[in-house]
Tab-separated table of C-alpha atoms and ligand atoms in Angstrom:
chain	number	residue	atom	x	y	z
A	953	UNK	CA	69.081	-0.051	39.181
A	954	UNK	CA	70.364	-3.539	38.684
A	955	UNK	CA	73.927	-4.450	40.653
A	956	UNK	CA	76.290	-6.018	38.930
A	957	UNK	CA	79.254	-6.709	40.259
A	958	UNK	CA	82.624	-8.930	37.745
A	959	UNK	CA	85.197	-11.299	39.075
A	960	UNK	CA	88.502	-10.726	36.235
A	961	UNK	CA	91.607	-11.973	36.277
A	962	UNK	CA	92.908	-10.469	33.519
A	963	UNK	CA	93.141	-7.937	30.446
A	964	UNK	CA	88.278	-7.620	31.136
A	965	UNK	CA	87.731	-6.582	26.964
A	966	UNK	CA	84.522	-8.528	29.017
A	967	UNK	CA	84.059	-6.974	31.907
A	968	UNK	CA	84.973	-3.191	29.549
A	969	UNK	CA	81.908	-4.123	27.145
A	970	UNK	CA	79.929	-4.027	29.973
A	971	UNK	CA	81.271	-0.952	31.517
A	972	UNK	CA	80.695	0.542	28.236
A	973	UNK	CA	77.278	-1.019	27.859
A	974	UNK	CA	76.521	1.056	31.149
A	975	UNK	CA	77.938	4.469	29.508
A	976	UNK	CA	75.807	4.178	26.795
A	977	UNK	CA	72.662	3.553	28.486
A	978	UNK	CA	72.534	0.232	26.348
A	979	UNK	CA	72.294	-1.594	29.977
A	980	UNK	CA	70.812	-0.142	33.070
A	981	UNK	CA	72.928	-1.587	35.916
A	982	UNK	CA	75.576	-0.515	37.730
A	983	UNK	CA	79.648	-1.871	38.834
A	984	UNK	CA	79.586	-1.819	42.617
A	985	UNK	CA	82.633	-3.648	42.380
A	986	UNK	CA	85.444	-5.600	39.750
A	987	UNK	CA	86.806	-8.582	42.101
A	988	UNK	CA	90.542	-10.524	41.016
A	989	UNK	CA	92.944	-13.251	42.170
A	990	UNK	CA	95.737	-11.898	40.903
A	991	UNK	CA	96.540	-8.197	42.325
A	992	UNK	CA	98.127	-7.098	38.942
A	993	UNK	CA	95.197	-8.054	36.155
A	994	UNK	CA	94.252	-5.090	34.073
A	995	UNK	CA	90.732	-5.602	34.462
A	996	UNK	CA	91.115	-3.952	37.545
A	997	UNK	CA	92.100	-0.832	36.274
A	998	UNK	CA	89.002	-0.357	34.327
A	999	UNK	CA	87.181	1.291	37.124
A	1000	UNK	CA	87.471	3.658	40.034
A	1001	UNK	CA	90.580	2.361	42.814
A	1002	UNK	CA	86.998	1.850	45.305
A	1003	UNK	CA	85.730	-0.384	43.097
A	1004	UNK	CA	88.808	-2.972	43.274
A	1005	UNK	CA	89.302	-5.221	45.863
A	1006	UNK	CA	92.305	-8.435	44.517
A	1007	UNK	CA	94.118	-11.464	46.718
A	1008	UNK	CA	97.140	-12.810	45.528
A	1009	UNK	CA	95.078	-16.719	45.917
A	1010	UNK	CA	98.150	-18.139	45.614
A	1011	UNK	CA	98.916	-16.929	48.669
A	1012	UNK	CA	96.327	-18.987	50.649
A	1013	UNK	CA	96.785	-21.883	52.342
A	1014	UNK	CA	93.606	-23.169	50.890
A	1015	UNK	CA	90.989	-23.241	47.950
A	1016	UNK	CA	88.277	-22.310	50.580
A	1017	UNK	CA	90.522	-20.224	52.125
A	1018	UNK	CA	90.434	-17.593	49.217
A	1019	UNK	CA	86.771	-18.276	48.181
A	1020	UNK	CA	85.695	-16.557	51.837
A	1021	UNK	CA	87.834	-13.300	51.914
A	1022	UNK	CA	85.855	-12.746	48.029
A	1023	UNK	CA	82.577	-13.691	48.358
A	1024	UNK	CA	82.381	-12.312	51.948
A	1025	UNK	CA	84.171	-8.583	49.546
A	1026	UNK	CA	80.752	-9.699	47.069
A	1027	UNK	CA	78.347	-9.862	49.492
A	1028	UNK	CA	79.580	-6.743	50.875
A	1029	UNK	CA	78.366	-4.647	47.878
A	1030	UNK	CA	75.419	-5.985	47.603
A	1031	UNK	CA	75.306	-7.143	44.028
A	1032	UNK	CA	72.585	-8.479	42.350
A	1033	UNK	CA	74.561	-10.059	39.657
A	1034	UNK	CA	77.721	-11.421	40.201
A	1035	UNK	CA	79.296	-11.894	37.108
A	1036	UNK	CA	82.627	-15.094	36.141
A	1037	UNK	CA	83.911	-11.980	33.456
A	1038	UNK	CA	87.251	-14.233	32.308
A	1039	UNK	CA	87.180	-15.195	36.208
A	1040	UNK	CA	90.251	-17.843	35.897
A	1041	UNK	CA	90.175	-19.470	39.085
A	1042	UNK	CA	87.451	-22.503	39.293
A	1043	UNK	CA	85.161	-21.084	42.705
A	1044	UNK	CA	84.804	-23.681	45.826
A	1045	UNK	CA	80.594	-25.210	46.862
A	1046	UNK	CA	80.514	-22.854	49.459
A	1047	UNK	CA	80.656	-19.660	46.945
A	1048	UNK	CA	78.565	-21.161	44.030
A	1049	UNK	CA	75.997	-21.605	46.756
A	1050	UNK	CA	75.717	-18.905	48.605
A	1051	UNK	CA	75.629	-16.672	44.886
A	1052	UNK	CA	74.065	-19.188	42.832
A	1053	UNK	CA	70.960	-18.005	41.344
A	1054	UNK	CA	72.940	-14.824	39.711
A	1055	UNK	CA	75.922	-16.169	39.212
A	1056	UNK	CA	77.072	-16.446	35.475
A	1057	UNK	CA	80.069	-17.054	33.609
A	1058	UNK	CA	81.000	-16.483	30.447
A	1059	UNK	CA	83.694	-19.206	28.593
A	1060	UNK	CA	85.026	-18.831	25.239
A	1061	UNK	CA	83.296	-22.470	24.146
A	1062	UNK	CA	79.538	-24.393	23.024
A	1063	UNK	CA	79.427	-25.661	26.093
A	1064	UNK	CA	79.000	-28.840	26.293
A	1065	UNK	CA	82.203	-28.266	24.247
A	1066	UNK	CA	85.479	-27.832	25.927
A	1067	UNK	CA	84.675	-27.115	29.270
A	1068	UNK	CA	87.814	-26.327	30.464
A	1069	UNK	CA	91.044	-24.859	29.243
A	1070	UNK	CA	92.715	-24.279	25.825
A	1071	UNK	CA	88.969	-24.144	24.033
A	1072	UNK	CA	90.552	-22.361	21.117
A	1073	UNK	CA	93.259	-25.015	19.878
A	1074	UNK	CA	91.383	-27.959	20.735
A	1075	UNK	CA	88.320	-26.978	18.362
A	1076	UNK	CA	90.868	-26.454	15.276
A	1077	UNK	CA	92.236	-29.905	16.459
A	1078	UNK	CA	89.284	-31.900	16.391
A	1079	UNK	CA	88.812	-29.846	13.013
A	1080	UNK	CA	85.594	-28.190	14.016
A	1081	UNK	CA	83.716	-25.801	11.604
A	1082	UNK	CA	82.524	-23.813	13.769
A	1083	UNK	CA	83.268	-23.004	17.323
A	1084	UNK	CA	81.725	-19.993	19.438
A	1085	UNK	CA	80.830	-18.713	23.130
A	1086	UNK	CA	78.030	-19.075	26.534
A	1087	UNK	CA	76.839	-17.236	29.094
A	1088	UNK	CA	75.983	-20.209	31.693
A	1089	UNK	CA	75.118	-20.172	35.214
A	1090	UNK	CA	77.596	-21.172	37.712
A	1091	UNK	CA	77.131	-25.053	39.760
A	1092	UNK	CA	79.490	-26.956	41.071
A	1093	UNK	CA	80.360	-27.943	38.347
A	1094	UNK	CA	82.889	-26.701	36.413
A	1095	UNK	CA	81.566	-24.972	33.247
A	1096	UNK	CA	78.785	-27.077	33.605
A	1097	UNK	CA	76.028	-25.026	34.556
A	1098	UNK	CA	72.283	-24.552	32.427
A	1099	UNK	CA	73.330	-21.798	29.760
A	1100	UNK	CA	71.461	-18.532	28.934
A	1101	UNK	CA	72.710	-18.208	25.709
A	1102	UNK	CA	75.697	-18.392	22.691
A	1103	UNK	CA	77.210	-16.451	20.148
A	1104	UNK	CA	78.646	-18.591	16.881
A	1105	UNK	CA	81.801	-18.191	15.005
A	1106	UNK	CA	83.064	-20.049	11.627
A	1107	UNK	CA	86.162	-21.551	12.163
A	1108	UNK	CA	88.398	-20.570	9.306
A	1109	UNK	CA	91.167	-23.105	7.328
A	1110	UNK	CA	93.826	-20.680	7.842
A	1111	UNK	CA	93.082	-20.722	11.141
A	1112	UNK	CA	96.024	-20.889	14.808
A	1113	UNK	CA	94.521	-20.495	18.197
A	1114	UNK	CA	94.401	-16.809	18.402
A	1115	UNK	CA	92.702	-15.608	15.544
A	1116	UNK	CA	90.253	-18.137	16.547
A	1117	UNK	CA	90.010	-16.454	20.434
A	1118	UNK	CA	89.964	-13.226	18.747
A	1119	UNK	CA	86.764	-13.984	16.579
A	1120	UNK	CA	85.182	-15.688	19.262
A	1121	UNK	CA	86.130	-12.470	21.417
A	1122	UNK	CA	84.527	-9.633	18.924
A	1123	UNK	CA	80.918	-11.789	19.954
A	1124	UNK	CA	81.585	-12.508	23.556
A	1125	UNK	CA	80.876	-8.725	24.260
A	1126	UNK	CA	77.691	-8.352	23.014
A	1127	UNK	CA	76.419	-11.663	24.346
A	1128	UNK	CA	78.039	-10.886	28.073
A	1129	UNK	CA	76.070	-7.981	27.252
A	1130	UNK	CA	72.444	-9.039	25.953
A	1131	UNK	CA	72.296	-11.461	29.032
A	1132	UNK	CA	73.268	-8.868	31.213
A	1133	UNK	CA	69.870	-7.009	30.173
A	1134	UNK	CA	67.713	-9.766	30.082
A	1135	UNK	CA	68.988	-10.693	33.515
A	1136	UNK	CA	68.407	-6.548	34.827
A	1137	UNK	CA	65.373	-6.711	33.297
A	1138	UNK	CA	63.858	-10.018	35.917
A	1139	UNK	CA	63.030	-12.446	32.954
A	1140	UNK	CA	66.363	-14.764	33.300
A	1141	UNK	CA	66.445	-16.451	36.536
A	1142	UNK	CA	67.159	-20.332	37.522
A	1143	UNK	CA	65.705	-23.052	38.927
A	1144	UNK	CA	67.669	-26.114	39.856
A	1145	UNK	CA	68.831	-27.030	36.162
A	1146	UNK	CA	66.426	-25.452	34.968
A	1147	UNK	CA	66.164	-22.100	33.154
A	1148	UNK	CA	63.946	-19.701	33.148
A	1149	UNK	CA	62.754	-16.490	30.698
A	1150	UNK	CA	60.194	-14.198	31.693
A	1151	UNK	CA	59.232	-17.674	33.406
A	1152	UNK	CA	58.346	-19.523	31.270
A	1153	UNK	CA	60.906	-22.584	30.595
A	1154	UNK	CA	64.241	-22.033	28.646
A	1155	UNK	CA	64.544	-25.569	26.464
A	1156	UNK	CA	68.057	-24.226	24.344
A	1157	UNK	CA	70.466	-21.589	24.550
A	1158	UNK	CA	69.496	-18.486	23.224
A	1159	UNK	CA	71.468	-17.833	19.882
A	1160	UNK	CA	72.973	-14.114	20.010
A	1161	UNK	CA	72.860	-13.169	15.483
A	1162	UNK	CA	74.447	-10.697	13.602
A	1163	UNK	CA	72.518	-8.063	15.214
A	1164	UNK	CA	73.399	-8.218	18.204
A	1165	UNK	CA	70.126	-9.432	18.832
A	1166	UNK	CA	69.485	-12.665	20.793
A	1167	UNK	CA	66.201	-15.019	19.448
A	1168	UNK	CA	65.135	-18.512	20.227
A	1169	UNK	CA	66.514	-20.931	17.769
A	1170	UNK	CA	64.329	-23.042	16.867
A	1171	UNK	CA	61.246	-21.035	17.019
A	1172	UNK	CA	59.041	-19.880	14.042
A	1173	UNK	CA	58.963	-16.821	14.884
A	1174	UNK	CA	62.299	-16.058	15.731
A	1175	UNK	CA	61.021	-14.633	19.036
A	1176	UNK	CA	63.128	-11.601	20.027
A	1177	UNK	CA	64.210	-11.685	22.932
B	2353	GAR	C1	87.196	-14.404	27.191
B	2353	GAR	O1	86.905	-14.945	26.829
B	2353	GAR	C2	86.661	-15.581	28.659
B	2353	GAR	O2	85.791	-16.495	28.098
B	2353	GAR	C3	88.215	-16.435	29.108
B	2353	GAR	O3	88.625	-15.731	28.962
B	2353	GAR	C4	88.440	-13.832	28.772
B	2353	GAR	C5	88.474	-13.134	29.000
B	2353	GAR	O4	88.586	-12.073	28.097
B	2353	GAR	N1	87.416	-17.111	30.007
B	2353	GAR	C6	87.358	-18.483	30.701
B	2353	GAR	O5	88.193	-18.655	29.408
B	2353	GAR	C7	87.530	-19.183	31.984
B	2353	GAR	N2	87.491	-20.411	31.577
B	2353	GAR	P1	88.489	-10.548	28.633
B	2353	GAR	O6	89.906	-10.349	30.441
B	2353	GAR	O7	89.282	-9.764	28.340
B	2353	GAR	O8	87.022	-10.698	29.523
């Protein structure tokens, strides 16, 4: 059984999607810890008290000091995968190197477009017709790691940032679960800047279809994974 540690700063709906997929048997894994930089994060309440770790990042003298405590706590639960699911604090190089290759993030944009914050408002300001979410391996550069899979949603003419965020969030949940199913099955790996799926380099991010299945885009047989 694969051991998943989740980092979250807020509501935790992506964490809940993981928990739900585990409870239905869709995702053969267990959540071994939920870690937050915000002790009041609602995400923490979604798991048993023994699985929660939090510390107020603002009380630490430096980013590295907080990250060191966080990394020790995460390492102590011996995770196979560390998933940033709405974790809103930049992870320092030391944290990333310690967990590199098993560190994933879900980001609310079609990377490489819109790294960073306010992704929905920025997509609207640019009159984008499509927007979405990406799951990528974390590297020291913000939101710049290799993208495993994306889900696309349309942008409607009358959208505001909240409406668009809600449409994106609805596809984030199946996207994250689908990628974690690949990860838990041992099918996904990061080698430097390249991702492999079943041992073969993945040159294009997988795409989530409306049935929640991942596909290799541009593949003549549209391989499902
Ligand atoms: C999600 O939309 C996630 O993609 C985003 O925060 C939200 C968390 O929602 N993450 C980032 O913006 C990371 N840069 P949740 O707490 O309900 O899962």
